[in-house]
Amino acid sequence: MKTSRMRKIVAGATLLVAGATMLAGCSTSGSTSDAGKTITVWSEENQPDRVNTTKKIIEGFTQKTGIQVKLVPVDENQVPQLVASAAISGKLPDVMGAIPLSIVRQLDTQKLLNTASAANVVKDLGTGTFVGSGLKLDQDHGRQLAVPDSAYAQILVYRKDLFAKAGLKPPTTYADLEKAAKTLTSGSDYGITLATDPADVFTSQTFESLALGNDCQLADSNGNITLTSSACTTTWGLYGSLAQHYSPQGTQTVDTTRATYFAGQAAMVDWSTYILDELGGLRNDALPTCPQCTSDPTWLAKNSGIVTAIQGPDGTKGATYGEATSWLVTKKANASASEKFVEYMLSDGYLDWLGMAPEGKFPLRTGTSASPNEFSDGWKNLEAGVDTKKKLSEIYDAATIAALLKVPSQIDRWAIPQGQGALLGPVNTQLPISKAVASMGSGASATDAARSAQSAVEQLQAKLKK
């Protein structure tokens, strides 16, 4: 799922760089000392419609400041290689946008970030205008590595009608989750559809979403890998039980898990918030296919609830796995012009930027000092969807929308709070967690899966230290 951003287009590095577009406004109504300068911006929002939206925002920026922007859409999977090549050739971009946390950490270890610029932007816009959890995820030992932009969360979607009929509570705890999965598994109907694909980071993300709520951490603050801890052993056990007994057998992918839930064949699915527009019948190539959905494409959405945080027996509270994306300024950047650009994208251009995919872009800047809720309130009015456009509030009930609005303040990740964020890149690339989870789907014990993941991550950590 490429860090759960489902609809990105894979393109070749040469094509992407060759497709760079120079954008300049017809006028420069806002004169600055940087007027006439040009900056290069790489953006991971590389779908054609999102590129066009970005171009329009940039036109407004150029008209206001006189700064020209060379936009280069890039694919997330290629960013590390593109950065390495650009760093060697001295052709790093000035700014990078929609960058996930793992890549932010990778670039920091390579000393390619202008952290002073990131700190300047946060200060200029107002530290208090950002969601605290977003700021923390972009910080390391007091340094502001990048500027928080937006986030999505991994959520558990469940069939409210089936839960009510069976007298089940919403699956907010490990115990309630497993009980529901067992109760609602019968014949060709499954209690849950859960990722077991060894070749996709989506599987690792799904595991982490359950692990965080049980205080199962990738590593401790001393750098010790802790995937065989008591808390993690419990999480491995739950995941293995769900995958082996209550989820479809065989390799379950980002696409098959969604398809099974959409067909009405599973009572729960663990997926990212990017599922929300599709579940609401707003994307033609991923429509719900349940029998009731034929006459009402929104039937499944109306009968689905969401859980944003699940608590395990070892956890003190439920936790929400989230992927925050950020704006970063590189060490080779024209700092002044780059800072102005990032500030514009998080102010004048922010709601248009979030509007590309509001179901996966929850604002990490809630407003301005003068209007503290300008962007969080504005988000509610953005229309989601690909082929059909609707506000999420027109599809989902008030309780669901209220739960979604809490997502930005709840997002968490492992490794980063412990000062071990550098592990995220290798773990996402080499997929030791996904591979261990897949082994349980094939019958391996939770203990063996935990040991396998522990050993693999320790080896990755050793390579980082060389």
Coordinates of C-alpha atoms in Angstrom, one line a residue:
M1 CA 0.0 0.0 0.0
K2 CA 3.1 2.2 -0.1
T3 CA 2.5 3.6 3.4
S4 CA -1.2 3.4 2.8
R5 CA -1.5 6.0 0.2
M6 CA -3.4 3.8 -2.2
R7 CA -3.8 5.7 -5.3
K8 CA -0.3 6.9 -6.2
I9 CA 1.0 6.3 -9.7
V10 CA 4.2 4.4 -10.1
A11 CA 6.4 6.1 -12.7
G12 CA 10.1 5.9 -13.6
A13 CA 12.6 8.2 -12.1
T14 CA 13.7 9.5 -15.4
L15 CA 10.2 10.2 -16.5
L16 CA 9.4 11.9 -13.2
V17 CA 12.4 14.2 -13.3
A18 CA 11.9 14.9 -17.0
G19 CA 8.3 15.8 -16.3
A20 CA 9.2 18.7 -14.1
T21 CA 7.1 21.8 -14.7
M22 CA 8.1 25.4 -14.3
L23 CA 5.3 27.5 -12.9
A24 CA 5.3 31.2 -12.9
G25 CA 2.4 33.6 -12.2
C26 CA 1.5 36.3 -14.7
S27 CA 1.9 39.0 -12.0
T28 CA 3.8 39.5 -8.8
S29 CA 1.4 41.3 -6.6
G30 CA 3.5 40.6 -3.5
S31 CA 7.0 41.8 -3.9
T32 CA 9.7 40.1 -1.7
S33 CA 13.5 40.1 -1.6
D34 CA 13.2 36.6 -3.2
A35 CA 11.1 37.7 -6.2
G36 CA 12.5 36.3 -9.4
K37 CA 14.3 33.4 -7.7
T38 CA 13.4 29.8 -8.6
I39 CA 13.1 26.9 -6.3
T40 CA 12.7 23.2 -7.1
V41 CA 10.0 21.3 -5.2
W42 CA 9.6 17.5 -5.2
S43 CA 6.1 16.3 -4.3
E44 CA 4.9 12.8 -3.6
E45 CA 1.4 13.8 -4.7
N46 CA 2.1 12.5 -8.2
Q47 CA -1.4 11.6 -9.5
P48 CA -2.4 13.8 -12.4
D49 CA -5.3 15.4 -10.7
R50 CA -3.2 16.2 -7.6
V51 CA -0.4 17.5 -9.7
N52 CA -2.8 19.9 -11.4
T53 CA -4.1 21.0 -8.0
T54 CA -0.6 21.6 -6.8
K55 CA 0.2 23.6 -9.9
K56 CA -2.8 25.9 -9.3
I57 CA -1.7 26.5 -5.7
I58 CA 1.8 27.3 -6.9
E59 CA 0.5 29.8 -9.4
G60 CA -1.1 31.7 -6.5
F61 CA 2.2 31.5 -4.6
T62 CA 4.2 32.9 -7.5
Q63 CA 1.7 35.7 -8.0
K64 CA 2.0 36.7 -4.4
T65 CA 5.7 36.4 -4.0
G66 CA 7.3 36.5 -7.5
I67 CA 9.2 33.3 -6.6
Q68 CA 9.0 30.7 -9.4
V69 CA 8.6 27.0 -8.7
K70 CA 9.9 24.0 -10.6
L71 CA 7.5 21.2 -9.6
V72 CA 8.7 17.6 -9.8
P73 CA 6.2 14.9 -9.0
V74 CA 8.0 11.8 -7.5
D75 CA 7.0 8.4 -6.5
E76 CA 7.5 7.5 -2.8
N77 CA 9.2 4.2 -3.5
Q78 CA 11.8 6.0 -5.6
V79 CA 12.5 8.9 -3.3
P80 CA 15.5 7.4 -1.4
Q81 CA 17.2 6.5 -4.7
L82 CA 16.4 9.9 -6.3
V83 CA 17.7 11.7 -3.2
A84 CA 20.9 9.7 -3.2
S85 CA 21.5 10.5 -6.8
A86 CA 20.7 14.2 -6.4
A87 CA 22.9 14.5 -3.4
I88 CA 25.9 13.1 -5.2
S89 CA 25.3 15.3 -8.2
G90 CA 24.6 18.4 -6.1
K91 CA 21.1 18.7 -7.5
L92 CA 18.9 18.3 -4.4
P93 CA 15.6 20.0 -4.5
D94 CA 14.9 23.0 -2.3
V95 CA 11.8 21.6 -0.8
M96 CA 10.1 18.2 -0.6
G97 CA 6.4 17.7 0.1
A98 CA 4.1 14.9 1.3
I99 CA 7.1 13.1 2.8
P100 CA 6.4 10.2 5.3
L101 CA 8.1 10.0 8.6
S102 CA 10.4 7.1 7.6
I103 CA 11.9 9.2 4.8
V104 CA 12.2 12.3 7.0
R105 CA 14.3 10.2 9.4
Q106 CA 16.4 8.7 6.6
L107 CA 17.3 12.1 5.2
D108 CA 18.1 13.3 8.7
T109 CA 20.6 10.5 9.2
Q110 CA 22.2 11.4 5.9
K111 CA 22.4 15.1 7.1
L112 CA 20.4 16.4 4.1
L113 CA 17.8 18.4 6.1
N114 CA 17.9 22.1 6.9
T115 CA 16.4 21.8 10.3
A116 CA 16.8 25.5 11.0
S117 CA 14.4 26.3 8.2
A118 CA 11.9 23.8 9.5
A119 CA 12.1 25.5 12.9
N120 CA 11.8 28.9 11.3
V121 CA 8.6 27.9 9.5
V122 CA 7.0 26.5 12.7
K123 CA 7.9 29.6 14.6
D124 CA 6.7 32.0 11.9
L125 CA 3.3 30.2 11.6
G126 CA 3.0 29.8 15.3
T127 CA 3.9 26.6 17.2
G128 CA 0.5 26.6 18.9
T129 CA -1.3 26.4 15.6
F130 CA 0.1 22.9 15.0
V131 CA -1.2 19.7 16.5
G132 CA 1.3 18.7 19.3
S133 CA 1.5 15.0 18.2
G134 CA 2.4 16.1 14.7
L135 CA 5.2 18.4 15.9
K136 CA 6.7 15.7 18.1
L137 CA 6.7 13.1 15.3
D138 CA 8.9 15.6 13.3
Q139 CA 11.3 16.3 16.1
D140 CA 14.4 14.6 17.3
H141 CA 16.2 15.6 20.5
G142 CA 14.9 19.1 20.3
R143 CA 15.5 19.6 16.6
Q144 CA 12.6 20.3 14.2
L145 CA 13.4 18.0 11.3
A146 CA 10.5 19.0 9.1
V147 CA 7.2 20.8 9.2
P148 CA 4.0 18.7 9.9
D149 CA 1.5 18.8 7.1
S150 CA -1.3 16.3 7.3
A151 CA -1.9 12.7 8.5
Y152 CA -4.0 9.7 8.0
A153 CA -4.7 6.9 10.5
Q154 CA -5.1 3.2 10.5
I155 CA -8.6 2.4 11.6
L156 CA -10.8 -0.6 12.3
V157 CA -14.0 -0.5 10.3
Y158 CA -16.7 -2.8 11.5
R159 CA -20.3 -3.7 10.7
K160 CA -22.5 -2.0 13.2
D161 CA -25.6 -4.0 12.1
L162 CA -23.9 -7.3 12.6
F163 CA -22.4 -6.3 16.0
A164 CA -25.8 -5.1 17.2
K165 CA -27.5 -8.3 16.1
A166 CA -25.0 -10.4 17.9
G167 CA -25.0 -8.1 21.0
L168 CA -21.3 -7.3 20.7
K169 CA -19.6 -4.2 21.9
P170 CA -17.5 -2.0 19.5
P171 CA -14.1 -3.6 19.1
T172 CA -12.1 -1.1 21.2
T173 CA -10.0 -3.7 23.1
Y174 CA -8.1 -6.8 22.2
A175 CA -10.6 -8.9 24.1
D176 CA -13.7 -7.4 22.3
L177 CA -11.9 -7.6 19.0
E178 CA -11.1 -11.3 19.3
K179 CA -14.5 -12.1 20.7
A180 CA -16.2 -10.3 17.8
A181 CA -14.0 -12.0 15.2
K182 CA -14.8 -15.5 16.7
T183 CA -18.5 -14.8 17.0
L184 CA -19.0 -13.4 13.5
T185 CA -17.0 -16.1 11.7
S186 CA -19.3 -18.7 10.2
G187 CA -19.1 -20.6 7.0
S188 CA -18.0 -18.3 4.2
D189 CA -18.4 -15.2 6.4
Y190 CA -15.3 -14.1 8.3
G191 CA -15.1 -12.1 11.5
I192 CA -12.2 -10.0 10.1
T193 CA -10.1 -9.6 7.0
L194 CA -6.5 -9.0 8.0
A195 CA -3.3 -8.3 6.0
T196 CA -0.7 -11.1 5.7
D197 CA 1.2 -10.0 2.6
P198 CA 5.0 -10.4 3.3
A199 CA 5.8 -8.0 0.4
D200 CA 3.8 -4.9 1.5
V201 CA 4.4 -2.4 4.3
F202 CA 0.6 -2.3 4.8
T203 CA 1.0 -5.6 6.7
S204 CA 3.6 -4.0 9.0
Q205 CA 1.4 -0.9 9.5
T206 CA -1.6 -3.1 10.4
F207 CA 0.5 -4.9 13.0
E208 CA 1.9 -1.6 14.4
S209 CA -1.7 -0.2 14.7
L210 CA -2.5 -3.1 17.0
A211 CA 0.8 -3.1 18.8
L212 CA 0.8 0.5 19.9
G213 CA -2.4 0.0 21.9
N214 CA -0.7 -2.8 23.9
D215 CA 2.5 -0.7 24.5
C216 CA 4.3 -3.1 22.2
Q217 CA 7.3 -1.1 20.9
L218 CA 9.8 -1.7 18.2
A219 CA 12.7 -0.6 20.5
D220 CA 13.3 1.0 23.9
S221 CA 15.0 4.3 24.6
N222 CA 18.4 2.5 24.9
G223 CA 18.1 1.1 21.4
N224 CA 17.2 -2.5 22.4
I225 CA 14.8 -4.2 20.0
T226 CA 11.8 -5.3 22.0
L227 CA 9.7 -7.3 19.6
T228 CA 9.9 -10.4 21.9
S229 CA 8.8 -8.5 25.0
S230 CA 5.7 -9.7 26.9
A231 CA 3.6 -6.9 25.5
C232 CA 4.7 -7.7 21.9
T233 CA 4.2 -11.4 22.5
T234 CA 0.6 -10.7 23.3
T235 CA 0.2 -8.7 20.1
W236 CA 1.8 -11.4 18.0
G237 CA -0.6 -13.9 19.6
L238 CA -3.6 -11.8 18.8
Y239 CA -2.6 -11.2 15.2
G240 CA -1.8 -14.9 14.7
S241 CA -5.1 -16.0 16.1
L242 CA -7.1 -13.6 14.0
A243 CA -5.2 -14.4 10.8
Q244 CA -5.3 -18.2 11.3
H245 CA -8.8 -18.6 12.5
Y246 CA -11.1 -15.7 11.6
S247 CA -9.7 -14.2 8.4
P248 CA -9.7 -15.5 4.9
Q249 CA -6.8 -17.9 4.3
G250 CA -3.9 -17.3 1.8
T251 CA -2.1 -14.1 1.4
Q252 CA -4.3 -11.2 2.2
T253 CA -3.3 -7.9 0.6
V254 CA -4.2 -4.3 0.7
D255 CA -6.7 -4.9 -2.1
T256 CA -8.1 -8.3 -1.0
T257 CA -8.8 -7.1 2.5
R258 CA -10.8 -4.2 1.2
A259 CA -12.6 -6.3 -1.4
T260 CA -13.6 -8.9 1.2
Y261 CA -15.2 -6.2 3.5
F262 CA -16.8 -4.4 0.6
A263 CA -18.4 -7.7 -0.6
G264 CA -20.0 -8.1 2.8
Q265 CA -18.0 -11.2 3.5
A266 CA -16.1 -9.9 6.6
A267 CA -17.4 -8.1 9.7
M268 CA -14.2 -6.1 10.2
V269 CA -11.3 -4.7 8.3
D270 CA -8.1 -2.9 9.5
W271 CA -7.4 -0.3 6.9
S272 CA -6.3 3.3 6.5
T273 CA -8.7 6.3 6.4
Y274 CA -8.2 6.3 2.7
I275 CA -10.9 3.6 2.7
L276 CA -13.6 6.1 3.6
D277 CA -14.4 7.6 0.2
E278 CA -14.3 4.2 -1.4
L279 CA -16.6 2.8 1.3
G280 CA -18.9 5.6 0.6
G281 CA -19.2 4.7 -3.1
L282 CA -17.2 7.7 -4.4
R283 CA -14.6 5.8 -6.5
N284 CA -15.9 3.7 -9.4
D285 CA -13.0 1.2 -9.6
A286 CA -13.4 0.4 -5.9
L287 CA -17.1 0.3 -5.2
P288 CA -18.7 -1.7 -2.4
T289 CA -20.1 -4.9 -3.9
C290 CA -22.3 -6.3 -1.1
P291 CA -25.8 -7.5 -2.1
Q292 CA -27.4 -4.5 -0.4
C293 CA -25.0 -2.1 -2.2
T294 CA -26.5 -2.7 -5.6
S295 CA -29.5 -0.5 -4.9
D296 CA -27.7 1.8 -2.4
P297 CA -23.9 2.4 -2.9
T298 CA -23.8 4.0 0.5
W299 CA -25.5 1.1 2.4
L300 CA -22.2 -0.4 3.7
A301 CA -21.0 3.0 4.8
K302 CA -24.2 3.6 6.7
N303 CA -23.9 0.3 8.4
S304 CA -20.2 0.7 9.3
G305 CA -18.6 2.1 12.4
I306 CA -15.0 2.9 13.0
V307 CA -12.6 2.5 15.9
T308 CA -9.5 4.7 15.8
A309 CA -7.8 3.3 18.9
I310 CA -7.6 -0.3 20.3
Q311 CA -6.3 -1.0 23.8
G312 CA -4.5 -4.2 24.7
P313 CA -4.2 -5.8 28.2
D314 CA -0.7 -4.3 28.7
G315 CA -1.6 -0.9 27.4
T316 CA -2.7 2.1 29.5
K317 CA -4.9 3.4 26.8
G318 CA -5.9 2.9 23.2
A319 CA -3.4 4.1 20.6
T320 CA -3.9 5.4 17.0
Y321 CA -1.3 4.4 14.4
G322 CA -0.9 7.4 12.0
E323 CA 1.3 8.3 9.1
A324 CA 2.1 12.0 9.2
T325 CA 3.5 13.6 6.1
S326 CA 5.6 16.7 6.1
W327 CA 7.3 19.5 4.3
L328 CA 11.0 19.6 4.5
V329 CA 13.7 22.0 3.3
T330 CA 17.0 20.5 2.2
K331 CA 20.5 21.6 3.2
K332 CA 21.2 22.9 -0.3
A333 CA 18.0 25.0 -0.5
N334 CA 17.5 28.7 -1.0
A335 CA 16.3 28.9 2.6
S336 CA 14.4 32.1 2.5
A337 CA 12.4 31.4 -0.7
S338 CA 11.8 27.8 0.5
E339 CA 10.5 28.9 3.9
K340 CA 8.1 31.3 2.2
F341 CA 6.8 28.4 0.0
V342 CA 6.2 26.0 2.9
E343 CA 4.5 28.7 4.9
Y344 CA 2.2 29.5 1.9
M345 CA 1.4 25.8 1.5
L346 CA 0.3 25.7 5.2
S347 CA -1.7 28.9 5.0
D348 CA -3.1 30.4 1.8
G349 CA -2.8 27.1 -0.1
Y350 CA -3.6 24.7 2.8
L351 CA -7.3 23.9 2.3
D352 CA -6.8 23.3 -1.5
W353 CA -3.9 21.0 -0.7
L354 CA -5.9 19.1 1.9
G355 CA -8.9 18.9 -0.5
M356 CA -7.0 16.6 -2.8
A357 CA -8.0 13.7 -0.5
P358 CA -9.5 14.9 2.8
E359 CA -10.1 11.3 3.9
G360 CA -6.3 10.8 4.0
K361 CA -5.2 14.4 4.8
F362 CA -6.3 15.4 8.3
P363 CA -4.8 18.8 9.0
L364 CA -1.8 18.9 11.4
R365 CA -2.1 22.7 11.5
T366 CA -5.6 23.4 12.8
G367 CA -5.7 27.1 12.1
T368 CA -3.9 30.5 12.6
S369 CA -3.2 32.5 15.7
A370 CA -6.1 34.7 14.8
S371 CA -8.5 31.9 13.8
P372 CA -7.4 28.7 15.7
N373 CA -9.8 26.3 14.0
E374 CA -9.8 27.7 10.5
F375 CA -8.3 24.6 8.9
S376 CA -9.9 21.9 11.1
D377 CA -13.3 23.5 10.5
G378 CA -12.5 24.0 6.8
W379 CA -11.6 20.3 6.5
K380 CA -15.1 19.4 7.4
N381 CA -16.5 21.1 4.3
L382 CA -14.0 19.5 1.9
E383 CA -15.4 17.1 -0.6
A384 CA -13.9 13.6 -0.8
G385 CA -14.0 11.1 -3.7
V386 CA -12.6 10.4 -7.1
D387 CA -15.5 10.0 -9.5
T388 CA -18.2 11.3 -7.2
K389 CA -17.6 14.1 -4.8
K390 CA -19.3 14.4 -1.4
K391 CA -18.5 15.7 2.1
L392 CA -17.7 12.8 4.4
S393 CA -20.3 14.2 6.7
E394 CA -23.0 13.6 4.0
I395 CA -22.1 9.8 4.2
Y396 CA -21.1 9.1 7.7
D397 CA -22.9 9.7 11.0
A398 CA -21.9 12.3 13.5
A399 CA -20.2 9.8 15.8
T400 CA -17.9 8.7 12.9
I401 CA -17.0 12.3 12.0
A402 CA -16.3 13.1 15.6
A403 CA -14.0 10.1 15.9
L404 CA -12.2 11.2 12.7
L405 CA -11.7 14.7 13.9
K406 CA -9.8 13.3 16.9
V407 CA -7.3 11.5 14.7
P408 CA -4.7 14.3 14.4
S409 CA -4.3 14.7 18.1
Q410 CA -4.1 10.9 18.7
I411 CA -1.6 9.7 16.1
D412 CA 1.4 7.8 17.4
R413 CA 4.2 5.7 16.0
W414 CA 6.8 3.3 17.5
A415 CA 10.5 4.0 17.5
I416 CA 10.2 7.8 17.2
P417 CA 9.3 8.5 20.8
Q418 CA 12.2 6.3 21.9
G419 CA 14.7 8.2 19.8
Q420 CA 15.0 5.3 17.4
G421 CA 13.3 6.8 14.4
A422 CA 16.2 5.9 12.1
L423 CA 15.0 2.3 12.2
L424 CA 11.7 3.1 10.4
G425 CA 13.3 3.5 6.9
P426 CA 15.0 0.1 6.9
V427 CA 12.1 -1.6 8.6
N428 CA 9.7 -0.2 5.9
T429 CA 12.1 -1.2 3.1
Q430 CA 13.1 -4.7 4.2
L431 CA 9.7 -5.6 5.7
P432 CA 10.8 -7.9 8.6
I433 CA 7.5 -7.3 10.4
S434 CA 5.4 -8.1 7.3
K435 CA 7.4 -11.3 6.7
A436 CA 7.0 -12.4 10.3
V437 CA 3.2 -11.7 10.2
A438 CA 2.9 -13.7 6.9
S439 CA 4.6 -16.7 8.5
M440 CA 1.8 -16.8 11.1
G441 CA -0.7 -16.7 8.3
S442 CA 1.0 -19.8 7.0
G443 CA 0.8 -21.5 10.4
A444 CA 3.9 -20.4 12.3
S445 CA 3.6 -19.8 16.0
A446 CA 3.5 -16.3 17.5
T447 CA 6.7 -17.0 19.4
D448 CA 8.5 -18.0 16.3
A449 CA 7.2 -15.0 14.4
A450 CA 8.3 -12.7 17.2
R451 CA 11.8 -14.2 17.3
S452 CA 12.2 -14.0 13.5
A453 CA 11.2 -10.3 13.5
Q454 CA 13.4 -9.5 16.5
S455 CA 16.5 -11.1 14.8
A456 CA 15.8 -9.4 11.5
V457 CA 15.4 -5.9 13.0
E458 CA 18.5 -6.4 15.1
Q459 CA 20.4 -7.1 11.9
L460 CA 19.1 -4.0 10.3
Q461 CA 20.0 -2.0 13.3
A462 CA 23.6 -3.3 13.2
K463 CA 23.9 -2.2 9.6
L464 CA 22.8 1.3 10.6
K465 CA 25.5 1.6 13.2
K466 CA 28.3 0.7 10.7

